C-alpha atoms as a printed R data frame, in Angstrom:
   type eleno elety resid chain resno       x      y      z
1  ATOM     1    CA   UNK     A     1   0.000  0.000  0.000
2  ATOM     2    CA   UNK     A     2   1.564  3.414 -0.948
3  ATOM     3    CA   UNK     A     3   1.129  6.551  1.300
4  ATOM     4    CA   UNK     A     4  -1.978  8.094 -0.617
5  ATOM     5    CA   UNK     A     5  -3.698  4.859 -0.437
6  ATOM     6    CA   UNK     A     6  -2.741  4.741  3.413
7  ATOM     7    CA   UNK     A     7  -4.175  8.315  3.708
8  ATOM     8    CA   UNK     A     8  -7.297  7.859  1.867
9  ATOM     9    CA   UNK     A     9  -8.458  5.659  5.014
10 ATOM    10    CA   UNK     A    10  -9.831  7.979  7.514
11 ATOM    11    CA   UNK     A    11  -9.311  6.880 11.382
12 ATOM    12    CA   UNK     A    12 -12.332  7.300 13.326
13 ATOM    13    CA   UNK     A    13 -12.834 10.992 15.318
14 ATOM    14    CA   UNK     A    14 -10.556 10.923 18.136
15 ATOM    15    CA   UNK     A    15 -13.227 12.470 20.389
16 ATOM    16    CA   UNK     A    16 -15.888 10.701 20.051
17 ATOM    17    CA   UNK     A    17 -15.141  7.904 17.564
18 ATOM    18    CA   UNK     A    18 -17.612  9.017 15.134
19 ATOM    19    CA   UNK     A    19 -17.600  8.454 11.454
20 ATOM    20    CA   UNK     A    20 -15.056 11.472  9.324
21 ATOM    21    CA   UNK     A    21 -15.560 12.701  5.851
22 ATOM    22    CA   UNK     A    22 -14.029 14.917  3.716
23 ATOM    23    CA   UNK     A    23 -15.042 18.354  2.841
24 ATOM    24    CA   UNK     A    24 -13.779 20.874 -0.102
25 ATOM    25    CA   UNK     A    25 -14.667 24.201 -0.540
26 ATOM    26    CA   UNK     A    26 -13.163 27.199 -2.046
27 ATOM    27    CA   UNK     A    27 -11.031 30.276 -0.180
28 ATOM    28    CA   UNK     A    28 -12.762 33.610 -0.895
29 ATOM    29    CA   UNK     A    29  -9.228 34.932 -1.424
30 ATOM    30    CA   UNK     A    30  -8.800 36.534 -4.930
31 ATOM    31    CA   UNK     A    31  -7.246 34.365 -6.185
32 ATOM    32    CA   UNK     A    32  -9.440 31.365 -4.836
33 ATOM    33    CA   UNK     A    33  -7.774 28.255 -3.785
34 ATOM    34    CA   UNK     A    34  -9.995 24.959 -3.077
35 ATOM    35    CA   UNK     A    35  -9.476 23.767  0.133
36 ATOM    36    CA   UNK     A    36 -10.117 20.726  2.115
37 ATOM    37    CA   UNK     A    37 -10.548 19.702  5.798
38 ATOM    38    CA   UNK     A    38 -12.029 16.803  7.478
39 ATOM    39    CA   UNK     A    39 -14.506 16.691  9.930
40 ATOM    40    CA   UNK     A    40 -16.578 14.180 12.165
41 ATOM    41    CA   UNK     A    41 -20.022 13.473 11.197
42 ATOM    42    CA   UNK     A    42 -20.925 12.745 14.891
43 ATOM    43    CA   UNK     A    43 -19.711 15.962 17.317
44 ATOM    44    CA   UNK     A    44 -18.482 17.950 14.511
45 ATOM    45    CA   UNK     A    45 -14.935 18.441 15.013
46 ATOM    46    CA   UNK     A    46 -12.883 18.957 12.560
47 ATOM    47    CA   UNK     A    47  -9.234 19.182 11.353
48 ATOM    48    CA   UNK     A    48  -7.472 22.355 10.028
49 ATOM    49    CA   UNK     A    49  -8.379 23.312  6.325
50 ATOM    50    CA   UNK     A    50  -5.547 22.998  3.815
51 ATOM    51    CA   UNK     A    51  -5.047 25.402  0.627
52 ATOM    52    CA   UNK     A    52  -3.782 24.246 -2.751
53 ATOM    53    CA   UNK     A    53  -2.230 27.873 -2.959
54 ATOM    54    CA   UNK     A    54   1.336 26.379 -4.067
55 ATOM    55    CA   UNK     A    55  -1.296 24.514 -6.816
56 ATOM    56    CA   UNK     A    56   0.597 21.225 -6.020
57 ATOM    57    CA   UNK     A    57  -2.820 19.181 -5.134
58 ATOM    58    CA   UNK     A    58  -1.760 18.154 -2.008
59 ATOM    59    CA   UNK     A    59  -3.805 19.762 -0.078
60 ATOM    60    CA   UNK     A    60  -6.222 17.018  0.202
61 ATOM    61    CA   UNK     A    61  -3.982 14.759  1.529
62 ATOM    62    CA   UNK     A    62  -2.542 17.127  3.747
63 ATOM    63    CA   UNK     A    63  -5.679 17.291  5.357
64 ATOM    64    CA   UNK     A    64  -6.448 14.032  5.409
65 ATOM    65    CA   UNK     A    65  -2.961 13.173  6.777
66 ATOM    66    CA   UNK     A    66  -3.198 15.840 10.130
67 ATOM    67    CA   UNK     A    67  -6.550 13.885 10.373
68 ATOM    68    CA   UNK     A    68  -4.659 10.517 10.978
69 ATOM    69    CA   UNK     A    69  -1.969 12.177 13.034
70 ATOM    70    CA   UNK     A    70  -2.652 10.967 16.606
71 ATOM    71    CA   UNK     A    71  -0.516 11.695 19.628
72 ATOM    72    CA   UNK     A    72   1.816  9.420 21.027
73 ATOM    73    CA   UNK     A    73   2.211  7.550 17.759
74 ATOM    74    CA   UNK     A    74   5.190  7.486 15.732
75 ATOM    75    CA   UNK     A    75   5.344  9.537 12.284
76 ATOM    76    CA   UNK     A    76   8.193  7.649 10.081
77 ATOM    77    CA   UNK     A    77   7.725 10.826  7.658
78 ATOM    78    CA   UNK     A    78   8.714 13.483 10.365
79 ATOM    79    CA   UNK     A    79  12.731 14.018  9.532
């Protein structure tokens, strides 16, 4: 399994172990950037939004990936 595939797979909310989703939008900067975040379907938390202003399309999975990030558990990609 590569890293995007790993990412893809949304943990469970770490507050109340509700079902996450992801959610897009658009900034309301000119020029708009879309943006993504996830959140819990549950209590409604939610993660930090990510821009695609360096157009890269990682934003997605930069959002899904701080989504994933729990404490106390090792990140292999942290250098």
């Amino acid at each position: 399994m590569n890293v995007r595939e790993k990412l893809i797979d949304l943990k469970p909310c770490p507050f109340c172990g509700g079902e996450a989703c992801v959610k897009t939008s658009t900034t309301q900067t000119i020029p708009s950037h879309p943006m993504a975040w996830v959140y819990c379907k549950k209590c409604k938390s939610s993660s930090a939004s990510f821009d695609d202003c360096k157009k890269n399309g990682t934003f997605l999975f930069d959002a899904i990936e701080a989504w994933n990030r729990r404490a106390g558990e090792e990140d292999n990609n942290v250098h």
